[in-house]
Tab-separated table of C-alpha atoms in Angstrom:
chain	number	residue	atom	x	y	z
A	1433	MET	CA	-21.041	115.947	111.929
A	1434	MET	CA	-17.695	117.753	112.022
A	1435	GLN	CA	-16.677	119.429	108.763
A	1436	LEU	CA	-13.146	120.852	108.450
A	1437	GLN	CA	-13.249	123.955	106.278
A	1438	GLU	CA	-10.583	124.024	103.579
A	1439	GLU	CA	-9.839	127.684	104.356
A	1440	ARG	CA	-9.952	127.392	108.160
A	1441	PHE	CA	-7.913	129.866	110.208
A	1442	PHE	CA	-7.626	132.321	107.312
A	1443	SER	CA	-8.791	135.942	107.342
A	1444	PRO	CA	-12.436	136.605	106.405
A	1445	ASP	CA	-11.181	139.276	103.966
A	1446	PRO	CA	-11.641	137.680	100.497
A	1447	ALA	CA	-8.423	139.059	98.998
A	1448	GLN	CA	-6.234	138.002	101.916
A	1449	ARG	CA	-8.005	134.644	102.067
A	1450	ARG	CA	-7.220	133.989	98.391
A	1451	VAL	CA	-3.504	134.729	98.846
A	1452	ALA	CA	-3.352	132.699	102.071
A	1453	LEU	CA	-4.912	129.640	100.443
A	1454	ASN	CA	-2.491	129.893	97.519
A	1455	LEU	CA	0.505	130.106	99.879
A	1456	TYR	CA	-0.736	127.284	102.077
A	1457	THR	CA	-1.299	125.056	99.046
A	1458	GLN	CA	2.403	125.398	98.183
A	1459	VAL	CA	3.533	123.954	101.537
A	1460	LYS	CA	0.733	121.788	102.909
A	1461	ASP	CA	2.297	118.578	101.582
A	1462	LEU	CA	5.929	119.353	102.412
A	1463	PRO	CA	7.631	116.833	104.737
A	1464	LEU	CA	7.442	117.458	108.464
A	1465	VAL	CA	10.722	118.388	110.131
A	1466	CYS	CA	10.123	117.618	113.809
A	1467	VAL	CA	13.180	119.129	115.453
A	1468	HIS	CA	11.969	119.250	119.055
A	1469	GLY	CA	9.435	117.147	120.929
A	1470	HIS	CA	8.839	114.512	123.556
A	1471	VAL	CA	7.772	111.419	121.620
A	1472	ASN	CA	8.899	108.246	123.366
A	1473	PRO	CA	11.451	106.528	121.088
A	1474	ALA	CA	10.354	103.153	122.511
A	1475	MET	CA	7.235	103.242	120.359
A	1476	LEU	CA	9.309	103.603	117.195
A	1477	ALA	CA	11.831	100.980	118.288
A	1478	ALA	CA	9.082	98.352	118.394
A	1479	SER	CA	7.955	96.667	115.197
A	1480	ASN	CA	4.624	95.846	116.861
A	1481	TYR	CA	3.703	98.487	119.420
A	1482	GLY	CA	0.652	98.294	121.638
A	1483	TRP	CA	-1.041	101.686	121.976
A	1484	GLY	CA	-3.389	100.546	124.683
A	1485	SER	CA	-6.719	102.345	124.701
A	1486	PRO	CA	-7.741	105.644	123.061
A	1487	VAL	CA	-7.252	107.202	126.499
A	1488	ASP	CA	-3.654	105.934	126.629
A	1489	LEU	CA	-3.042	107.516	123.245
A	1490	LEU	CA	-4.917	110.816	123.383
A	1491	ILE	CA	-5.656	111.778	126.992
A	1492	ILE	CA	-3.125	110.542	129.556
A	1493	PRO	CA	-0.001	111.875	127.712
A	1494	ASP	CA	-1.567	115.299	127.075
A	1495	HIS	CA	-1.265	117.767	129.950
A	1496	TYR	CA	-3.018	120.405	127.810
A	1497	ILE	CA	-6.178	118.332	128.193
A	1498	PHE	CA	-6.093	117.311	131.819
A	1499	ARG	CA	-4.997	120.737	133.130
A	1500	MET	CA	-8.190	122.258	131.687
A	1501	LEU	CA	-10.350	119.533	133.204
A	1502	TYR	CA	-8.544	119.879	136.551
A	1503	SER	CA	-9.307	123.620	136.494
A	1504	GLN	CA	-13.004	122.720	136.456
A	1505	GLY	CA	-12.767	120.452	139.495
A	1506	ILE	CA	-12.164	117.104	137.804
A	1507	SER	CA	-9.481	115.179	139.686
A	1508	LEU	CA	-6.485	113.629	137.972
A	1509	GLU	CA	-7.556	110.256	139.407
A	1510	GLU	CA	-10.798	110.545	137.409
A	1511	LEU	CA	-8.635	110.924	134.300
A	1512	GLY	CA	-6.576	107.802	134.983
A	1513	ILE	CA	-3.493	109.548	136.377
A	1514	THR	CA	-1.988	107.292	139.034
A	1515	PRO	CA	-0.503	108.789	142.232
A	1516	LYS	CA	3.247	108.249	142.694
A	1517	ALA	CA	2.736	106.245	145.875
A	1518	GLN	CA	0.022	103.760	145.001
A	1519	GLU	CA	-2.761	104.403	147.500
A	1520	SER	CA	-4.647	101.401	148.814
A	1521	HIS	CA	-8.049	102.930	148.077
A	1522	PHE	CA	-7.179	104.092	144.547
A	1523	THR	CA	-8.633	102.063	141.693
A	1524	PRO	CA	-8.066	103.568	138.240
A	1525	PRO	CA	-11.356	104.165	136.439
A	1526	ASP	CA	-12.243	102.193	133.352
A	1527	HIS	CA	-10.902	103.913	130.254
A	1528	ARG	CA	-14.353	104.083	128.714
A	1529	GLN	CA	-15.467	106.000	131.769
A	1530	ILE	CA	-12.489	108.370	131.419
A	1531	TRP	CA	-13.313	108.964	127.756
A	1532	GLN	CA	-16.937	109.665	128.675
A	1533	THR	CA	-15.808	112.189	131.303
A	1534	VAL	CA	-13.627	113.979	128.748
A	1535	CYS	CA	-16.403	114.079	126.150
A	1536	ASP	CA	-18.953	115.234	128.736
A	1537	HIS	CA	-16.734	118.264	129.323
A	1538	TRP	CA	-15.366	118.824	125.823
A	1539	HIS	CA	-17.202	122.153	125.605
A	1540	LEU	CA	-14.488	123.501	127.923
A	1541	PHE	CA	-12.017	123.347	125.040
A	1542	ARG	CA	-13.996	125.418	122.547
A	1543	GLY	CA	-11.659	127.953	120.939
A	1544	THR	CA	-8.498	126.356	122.355
A	1545	PRO	CA	-5.587	124.776	120.444
A	1546	SER	CA	-6.408	121.398	122.037
A	1547	SER	CA	-9.818	121.457	120.388
A	1548	LEU	CA	-8.362	122.404	117.000
A	1549	TRP	CA	-5.650	119.747	117.172
A	1550	LEU	CA	-7.891	116.895	118.284
A	1551	ARG	CA	-10.605	117.800	115.778
A	1552	ASP	CA	-7.941	117.613	113.051
A	1553	GLU	CA	-6.557	114.313	114.380
A	1554	LEU	CA	-9.951	112.620	114.511
A	1555	SER	CA	-10.830	113.719	110.984
A	1556	ASN	CA	-7.552	113.491	109.070
A	1557	ILE	CA	-5.860	110.580	110.849
A	1558	PHE	CA	-8.714	108.395	112.035
A	1559	GLY	CA	-11.422	109.376	109.544
A	1560	ILE	CA	-13.892	110.224	112.321
A	1561	GLU	CA	-16.201	113.098	111.461
A	1562	GLU	CA	-18.256	113.039	114.665
A	1563	LYS	CA	-18.019	115.920	117.129
A	1564	MET	CA	-16.935	114.935	120.615
A	1565	ASN	CA	-19.825	115.189	123.057
A	1566	SER	CA	-21.672	113.146	125.668
A	1567	ALA	CA	-23.998	111.460	123.206
A	1568	ASN	CA	-21.414	110.003	120.834
A	1569	ALA	CA	-18.519	109.440	123.258
A	1570	GLN	CA	-18.772	105.659	123.206
A	1571	LYS	CA	-19.249	105.527	119.439
A	1572	ILE	CA	-16.029	107.489	118.918
A	1573	TYR	CA	-14.247	105.333	121.498
A	1574	ASP	CA	-15.282	102.165	119.622
A	1575	LEU	CA	-14.108	103.589	116.298
A	1576	LEU	CA	-10.740	104.600	117.749
A	1577	GLU	CA	-10.265	101.277	119.490
A	1578	GLU	CA	-10.915	99.412	116.265
A	1579	LYS	CA	-8.498	101.548	114.285
A	1580	LEU	CA	-5.721	101.254	116.868
A	1581	ARG	CA	-5.785	97.475	116.376
A	1582	SER	CA	-5.047	97.919	112.659
A	1583	PRO	CA	-1.450	97.573	111.422
A	1584	VAL	CA	-1.757	100.854	109.502
A	1585	PHE	CA	-1.937	102.676	112.838
A	1586	GLN	CA	1.345	101.303	114.138
A	1587	PRO	CA	3.772	104.135	115.046
A	1588	ARG	CA	6.159	103.471	112.173
A	1589	GLN	CA	3.350	103.335	109.629
A	1590	MET	CA	1.938	106.590	111.039
A	1591	PHE	CA	5.412	108.168	110.891
A	1592	GLU	CA	5.551	107.424	107.166
A	1593	ARG	CA	1.947	108.465	106.603
A	1594	PHE	CA	2.588	111.771	108.386
A	1595	HIS	CA	5.477	112.312	105.929
A	1596	ILE	CA	7.948	112.929	108.743
A	1597	GLU	CA	11.415	113.540	107.369
A	1598	VAL	CA	13.156	113.558	110.737
A	1599	LEU	CA	11.960	113.390	114.342
A	1600	ALA	CA	14.081	114.459	117.308
A	1601	THR	CA	13.292	113.084	120.737
A	1602	THR	CA	14.353	114.643	124.044
A	1603	ASP	CA	16.594	112.418	126.148
A	1604	ALA	CA	18.246	112.742	129.547
A	1605	ALA	CA	22.021	113.152	129.580
A	1606	THR	CA	22.204	109.800	131.388
A	1607	ASP	CA	20.062	107.928	128.841
A	1608	THR	CA	21.818	104.975	127.224
A	1609	LEU	CA	19.797	105.581	124.023
A	1610	ASP	CA	19.054	101.877	123.706
A	1611	HIS	CA	15.790	102.588	121.882
A	1612	HIS	CA	17.606	104.758	119.360
A	1613	ARG	CA	20.128	101.994	118.857
A	1614	ALA	CA	17.294	99.503	118.313
A	1615	ILE	CA	15.724	101.777	115.697
A	1616	ARG	CA	19.035	101.986	113.859
A	1617	GLN	CA	19.560	98.238	113.951
A	1618	SER	CA	16.015	97.350	112.900
A	1619	GLY	CA	16.503	98.254	109.267
A	1620	TRP	CA	13.553	100.649	109.320
A	1621	LYS	CA	14.349	103.780	107.314
A	1622	GLY	CA	12.611	106.388	109.495
A	1623	ARG	CA	15.050	109.004	110.796
A	1624	VAL	CA	14.740	109.386	114.571
A	1625	ILE	CA	17.503	111.232	116.425
A	1626	PRO	CA	18.138	112.002	120.108
A	1627	THR	CA	18.547	115.388	121.769
A	1628	PHE	CA	20.868	115.885	124.748
A	1629	ARG	CA	18.890	117.202	127.773
A	1630	PRO	CA	21.170	117.658	130.823
A	1631	ASP	CA	18.800	119.487	133.208
A	1632	ALA	CA	18.748	116.725	135.827
A	1633	VAL	CA	22.540	116.849	136.185
A	1634	VAL	CA	22.879	120.649	135.872
A	1635	ASN	CA	20.081	122.214	137.908
A	1636	ILE	CA	21.374	121.557	141.409
A	1637	ASP	CA	18.077	122.424	143.106
A	1638	ASN	CA	16.855	119.043	141.834
A	1639	GLN	CA	16.319	116.930	144.971
A	1640	HIS	CA	17.872	113.924	143.229
A	1641	PHE	CA	20.953	115.798	142.004
A	1642	ALA	CA	23.540	113.646	143.844
A	1643	ALA	CA	21.910	110.425	142.633
A	1644	ASN	CA	21.785	111.789	139.102
A	1645	ILE	CA	25.511	112.548	139.245
A	1646	GLU	CA	26.141	108.943	140.339
A	1647	ARG	CA	24.194	107.800	137.296
A	1648	LEU	CA	26.176	110.212	135.073
A	1649	SER	CA	29.371	108.730	136.478
A	1650	GLU	CA	28.128	105.240	135.669
A	1651	VAL	CA	27.082	105.881	132.057
A	1652	SER	CA	30.172	107.946	131.275
A	1653	ALA	CA	32.438	105.304	132.844
A	1654	SER	CA	34.214	107.970	134.850
A	1655	GLU	CA	34.577	108.864	138.509
A	1656	ILE	CA	32.961	112.242	139.125
A	1657	SER	CA	34.451	113.687	142.284
A	1658	SER	CA	35.222	117.242	141.171
A	1659	TYR	CA	33.829	119.984	138.994
A	1660	ARG	CA	36.506	119.290	136.386
A	1661	SER	CA	35.650	115.567	136.157
A	1662	TYR	CA	31.953	116.543	136.021
A	1663	ILE	CA	32.580	118.756	132.976
A	1664	ALA	CA	34.599	115.991	131.315
A	1665	ALA	CA	31.724	113.525	131.843
A	1666	LEU	CA	29.231	115.929	130.246
A	1667	GLU	CA	31.532	116.423	127.259
A	1668	GLN	CA	31.845	112.645	126.903
A	1669	ARG	CA	28.049	112.246	126.915
A	1670	ARG	CA	27.635	114.945	124.300
A	1671	ARG	CA	30.083	113.108	122.034
A	1672	PHE	CA	28.067	109.911	122.505
A	1673	PHE	CA	24.782	111.641	121.655
A	1674	LYS	CA	26.358	113.171	118.557
A	1675	GLU	CA	27.613	109.734	117.477
A	1676	MET	CA	24.017	108.534	117.819
A	1677	GLY	CA	22.780	111.227	115.444
A	1678	ALA	CA	21.999	114.159	117.742
A	1679	THR	CA	22.319	117.628	116.247
A	1680	ALA	CA	21.063	119.599	119.265
A	1681	THR	CA	20.970	119.971	123.023
A	1682	ASP	CA	18.079	121.281	125.099
A	1683	HIS	CA	18.192	123.147	128.404
A	1684	GLY	CA	15.400	124.248	130.699
A	1685	ALA	CA	15.723	126.920	133.361
A	1686	THR	CA	13.312	129.084	135.317
A	1687	SER	CA	15.547	132.135	135.122
A	1688	THR	CA	17.327	133.814	132.221
A	1689	TYR	CA	20.237	134.647	134.536
A	1690	THR	CA	23.762	133.825	133.334
A	1691	GLU	CA	27.074	134.323	135.119
A	1692	HIS	CA	30.630	133.153	134.502
A	1693	LEU	CA	32.086	131.529	137.628
A	1694	SER	CA	35.744	130.872	138.223
A	1695	GLU	CA	36.641	127.197	138.364
A	1696	ALA	CA	37.201	127.532	142.121
A	1697	GLU	CA	33.735	129.054	142.647
A	1698	ALA	CA	32.124	126.372	140.491
A	1699	GLU	CA	33.973	123.673	142.446
A	1700	HIS	CA	32.764	124.983	145.804
A	1701	ILE	CA	29.137	125.122	144.666
A	1702	PHE	CA	29.356	121.694	143.022
A	1703	GLN	CA	30.677	120.109	146.205
A	1704	ARG	CA	27.930	121.737	148.288
A	1705	ALA	CA	25.379	120.395	145.823
A	1706	LEU	CA	26.743	116.849	146.138
A	1707	ARG	CA	26.336	117.132	149.924
A	1708	GLY	CA	22.796	118.480	149.563
A	1709	GLU	CA	23.851	121.829	151.045
A	1710	ALA	CA	23.462	124.133	148.031
A	1711	SER	CA	21.455	127.317	148.592
A	1712	VAL	CA	18.857	128.879	146.308
A	1713	ASP	CA	21.478	131.428	145.259
A	1714	ASP	CA	23.967	128.606	144.571
A	1715	ALA	CA	21.419	126.997	142.241
A	1716	ARG	CA	20.753	130.237	140.374
A	1717	ARG	CA	24.448	130.987	139.908
A	1718	PHE	CA	25.481	127.440	138.985
A	1719	THR	CA	22.711	127.028	136.397
A	1720	GLY	CA	23.603	130.432	134.935
A	1721	HIS	CA	27.253	129.436	134.746
A	1722	MET	CA	26.456	126.072	133.157
A	1723	LEU	CA	24.424	127.738	130.413
A	1724	ILE	CA	27.607	129.559	129.425
A	1725	GLU	CA	29.593	126.326	129.695
A	1726	MET	CA	27.097	124.525	127.467
A	1727	ALA	CA	27.410	127.308	124.903
A	1728	ARG	CA	31.180	126.849	125.021
A	1729	MET	CA	30.748	123.110	124.426
A	1730	SER	CA	28.388	123.791	121.507
A	1731	VAL	CA	30.975	126.029	119.873
A	1732	GLU	CA	33.447	123.158	120.155
A	1733	ASP	CA	31.255	120.197	119.143
A	1734	GLY	CA	28.763	121.923	116.822
A	1735	LEU	CA	25.579	120.856	118.603
A	1736	VAL	CA	22.781	123.416	118.336
A	1737	MET	CA	21.835	124.805	121.766
A	1738	GLN	CA	18.154	125.199	122.680
A	1739	LEU	CA	17.092	127.149	125.775
A	1740	HIS	CA	13.562	126.833	127.161
A	1741	LEU	CA	13.196	129.558	129.746
A	1742	GLY	CA	10.631	131.128	132.020
A	1743	SER	CA	8.445	128.337	133.412
A	1744	TYR	CA	7.696	128.028	137.119
A	1745	ARG	CA	7.597	124.265	137.256
A	1746	ASN	CA	5.179	122.334	139.473
A	1747	HIS	CA	3.438	125.421	140.850
A	1748	ASN	CA	0.785	123.234	142.500
A	1749	ALA	CA	2.883	121.730	145.301
A	1750	LEU	CA	0.267	119.217	146.472
A	1751	LEU	CA	-0.248	117.931	142.936
A	1752	HIS	CA	3.510	117.596	142.472
A	1753	GLU	CA	3.859	115.713	145.733
A	1754	ARG	CA	1.133	113.220	144.836
A	1755	PHE	CA	1.616	112.793	141.083
A	1756	GLY	CA	5.070	114.097	140.154
A	1757	ALA	CA	6.133	116.502	137.425
A	1758	ASP	CA	4.381	117.472	134.175
A	1759	MET	CA	0.876	117.498	135.602
A	1760	GLY	CA	-0.225	120.713	133.912
A	1761	ALA	CA	0.766	122.972	136.816
A	1762	ASP	CA	3.660	124.810	135.154
A	1763	ILE	CA	3.064	128.573	134.944
A	1764	PRO	CA	4.845	131.258	132.853
A	1765	THR	CA	6.977	133.845	134.648
A	1766	ALA	CA	8.279	137.291	133.737
A	1767	SER	CA	11.727	137.301	132.142
A	1768	GLU	CA	14.512	139.806	131.474
A	1769	PHE	CA	17.157	139.136	128.832
A	1770	THR	CA	19.090	142.336	128.104
A	1771	HIS	CA	21.040	142.250	131.355
A	1772	ASN	CA	20.698	138.608	132.399
A	1773	PHE	CA	21.875	137.229	129.060
A	1774	LYS	CA	24.776	139.625	128.611
A	1775	PRO	CA	27.465	137.382	130.191
A	1776	LEU	CA	26.538	134.540	127.830
A	1777	LEU	CA	26.362	136.823	124.786
A	1778	ASP	CA	29.613	138.567	125.743
A	1779	ALA	CA	31.287	135.165	125.706
A	1780	PHE	CA	29.690	133.555	122.653
A	1781	GLY	CA	27.051	135.781	121.055
A	1782	ARG	CA	29.399	136.753	118.215
A	1783	GLU	CA	30.262	133.132	117.370
A	1784	ARG	CA	29.053	132.315	113.874
A	1785	ASP	CA	29.578	128.607	114.573
A	1786	LEU	CA	27.093	128.680	117.473
A	1787	THR	CA	23.340	128.418	116.979
A	1788	LEU	CA	21.614	129.400	120.217
A	1789	ILE	CA	17.824	129.064	119.988
A	1790	VAL	CA	15.781	130.765	122.710
A	1791	PHE	CA	12.216	129.838	123.654
A	1792	ASN	CA	10.451	131.992	126.227
A	1793	LEU	CA	7.098	132.186	128.020
A	1794	ASP	CA	7.061	135.952	128.552
A	1795	GLU	CA	5.557	137.392	125.374
A	1796	SER	CA	6.362	140.930	126.511
A	1797	THR	CA	10.047	140.237	125.813
A	1798	TYR	CA	9.505	139.482	122.110
A	1799	SER	CA	9.573	143.021	120.720
A	1800	ARG	CA	11.305	144.708	123.664
A	1801	GLU	CA	14.353	142.431	124.017
A	1802	LEU	CA	14.467	139.169	122.095
A	1803	ALA	CA	13.889	140.510	118.586
A	1804	PRO	CA	16.500	143.273	118.999
A	1805	LEU	CA	19.001	140.800	120.480
A	1806	ALA	CA	18.421	138.204	117.753
A	1807	GLY	CA	18.525	140.971	115.173
A	1808	HIS	CA	22.062	141.787	116.289
A	1809	TYR	CA	23.974	138.769	117.685
A	1810	PRO	CA	25.016	136.237	115.004
A	1811	ALA	CA	24.648	133.246	117.364
A	1812	LEU	CA	21.108	133.990	118.557
A	1813	ARG	CA	17.899	132.692	116.983
A	1814	LEU	CA	14.315	132.816	118.210
A	1815	GLY	CA	12.350	129.627	118.666
A	1816	PRO	CA	8.665	129.646	117.681
A	1817	PRO	CA	5.855	130.381	120.157
A	1818	TRP	CA	6.143	127.790	122.882
A	1819	TRP	CA	3.717	125.915	125.085
A	1820	PHE	CA	0.910	128.275	126.152
A	1821	PHE	CA	1.477	130.365	123.031
A	1822	ASP	CA	1.657	127.527	120.484
A	1823	SER	CA	-1.721	128.654	119.191
A	1824	LEU	CA	-3.314	130.449	116.273
A	1825	ASN	CA	-3.290	133.841	117.987
A	1826	GLY	CA	0.055	133.161	119.680
A	1827	ILE	CA	1.680	132.595	116.293
A	1828	ARG	CA	0.195	135.814	114.923
A	1829	ARG	CA	1.393	137.793	117.936
A	1830	PHE	CA	4.866	136.299	117.582
A	1831	PHE	CA	5.180	137.376	113.955
A	1832	ASP	CA	3.803	140.838	114.686
A	1833	ASN	CA	6.231	141.328	117.573
A	1834	VAL	CA	9.500	139.987	116.158
A	1835	VAL	CA	9.608	140.139	112.360
A	1836	GLU	CA	9.846	143.917	111.925
A	1837	THR	CA	13.036	143.900	114.016
A	1838	ALA	CA	14.567	140.463	113.465
A	1839	GLY	CA	13.036	139.349	110.162
A	1840	ILE	CA	12.020	135.715	109.710
A	1841	TYR	CA	15.611	134.612	109.062
A	1842	ASN	CA	16.590	135.061	112.695
A	1843	THR	CA	13.806	132.650	113.623
A	1844	VAL	CA	13.882	128.870	113.173
A	1845	GLY	CA	10.543	127.878	111.700
A	1846	PHE	CA	8.375	125.482	113.700
A	1847	ASN	CA	8.616	122.574	116.099
A	1848	ASP	CA	5.664	120.689	117.519
A	1849	ASP	CA	7.072	120.066	121.035
A	1850	THR	CA	4.519	117.314	121.565
A	1851	ARG	CA	4.077	114.266	123.757
A	1852	ALA	CA	0.869	113.313	121.946
A	1853	TYR	CA	2.192	111.548	118.844
A	1854	PRO	CA	-0.926	111.839	116.627
A	1855	SER	CA	-1.008	115.618	117.122
A	1856	ILE	CA	2.196	116.154	115.123
A	1857	PRO	CA	0.619	116.754	111.680
A	1858	ALA	CA	-2.199	118.847	113.157
A	1859	ARG	CA	0.247	121.166	114.903
A	1860	HIS	CA	2.398	121.609	111.795
A	1861	ASP	CA	-0.707	122.244	109.704
A	1862	LEU	CA	-1.922	124.969	112.056
A	1863	TRP	CA	1.511	126.651	111.890
A	1864	ARG	CA	1.515	126.495	108.093
A	1865	ARG	CA	-1.990	127.942	107.862
A	1866	ALA	CA	-1.239	130.700	110.387
A	1867	SER	CA	2.015	131.558	108.592
A	1868	ALA	CA	0.295	131.661	105.204
A	1869	ASP	CA	-2.448	133.933	106.497
A	1870	TRP	CA	0.006	136.281	108.202
A	1871	LEU	CA	2.118	136.559	105.042
A	1872	ALA	CA	-1.028	137.113	102.979
A	1873	GLY	CA	-1.812	140.083	105.221
A	1874	LEU	CA	1.601	141.572	104.397
A	1875	VAL	CA	0.926	141.069	100.696
A	1876	GLU	CA	-2.466	142.780	100.907
A	1877	ARG	CA	-0.943	145.758	102.732
A	1878	GLY	CA	1.824	146.094	100.136
A	1879	ILE	CA	4.641	145.223	102.550
A	1880	ILE	CA	5.847	142.255	100.484
A	1881	ASP	CA	4.776	140.871	97.128
A	1882	GLU	CA	3.478	137.389	96.347
A	1883	GLU	CA	6.852	136.283	94.982
A	1884	ASP	CA	8.545	137.090	98.310
A	1885	ALA	CA	5.682	135.500	100.235
A	1886	ALA	CA	6.019	132.292	98.194
A	1887	GLU	CA	9.662	131.980	99.263
A	1888	MET	CA	8.969	132.941	102.865
A	1889	ILE	CA	6.210	130.382	103.385
A	1890	VAL	CA	8.528	127.544	102.318
A	1891	ASP	CA	11.181	128.835	104.683
A	1892	LEU	CA	8.745	129.068	107.605
A	1893	ALA	CA	7.223	125.661	106.920
A	1894	TYR	CA	10.374	123.682	106.173
A	1895	ASP	CA	13.745	125.234	105.312
A	1896	LEU	CA	14.417	127.359	108.415
A	1897	ALA	CA	14.128	124.400	110.790
A	1898	LYS	CA	16.408	122.207	108.695
A	1899	LYS	CA	19.047	124.911	108.461
A	1900	ALA	CA	18.907	125.956	112.120
A	1901	TYR	CA	19.198	122.399	113.405
A	1902	LYS	CA	21.929	121.433	110.925
A	1903	LEU	CA	19.903	118.600	109.449
A	1904	LYS	CA	21.536	117.125	106.402
A	1905	ILE	CA	19.347	114.642	104.567
């Protein structure tokens, strides 16, 4: 049987453990503010949504799980991932077989966040106390399958049960937001808002860039033939997203490089990109310029600007060719902010009306660059540990590296950044426990007192995210 300890993740020191449990108790039932993630709004637009099998719910959407299994020689086909070009010999395995394969290898996840999250999900959401292993794989599968047929496990009912106050999805700049419109019109009271993600029409090294611009032209009802008309179309789409409830944008780039181009330079690069003739240097410069342009737009329209930086996407070229993006082959890269970010900060870093939230995959930049920058520039805030570092130890390292220089009030609390819908409460709970334990350590060392810690834990668990993302309830 699987027993979740009430004081899990806390220090073994009795005094620190006592303070941590007291702090955690103050926030464990606060609403969840889910300001960034990748939940499909279609599931919340439907009044009767079909989850499919337990594999559809818990395995196939979760690249944390299948990247680990792939590293041990288990093919994506064995996990039900279908190649882009349907191969004549490929027959997807039965989902019971996939679940058995995962459970046969669940020992691989011992000590990882995936193990902690899924253990929490099985126990607290589905009431399953069995440990995942070869022997009980089919028993757990049967229990999950039965529960997923129950109305209480419909997405909207789970949303309410999770006590989600607001959930932000991530949506392409060319998305018509029909699912968001359906949610609004359904009469359901859950608050689900879009987030403007323009990467596909900004990063010109995208092989489909010209086609994506055609789609942008279509949805913005404008002819995009020049850089100036391109900027106007993006501004129009941002207004539409804001009308649909968006409070933020989100931008992904491999490099932290920023550069202000003249309109003539931007025009030349844009035209080369439309012809498929842009160079690697063109892509680096244009993306860097557009990050500054997006900051300018955020100053004007008030949308919070999120930057996710430092991932080498689709590192496994063969896997990308066969299966597409987001197959667990994205790898962190080294980053440099002090020089690369200066053009953006020179332009807008002093703007009090801009909230610029940076997420990064190079932990070495936390104390050396990001905390000092965020501790100085009014516009800059630090996002929580992201992706590979959204973990118990990653959270501790983040606090240790940034708080002495930037404090917690130049950070933005937590976001779950998940595609796996049932993991949302588990991820927030881990953050709240890790935050409580870290603060308890400060109390025990005499750095803060319990009164300060009691205020700080509420801020870390709830208030900072609401304030940073301009969420008015």
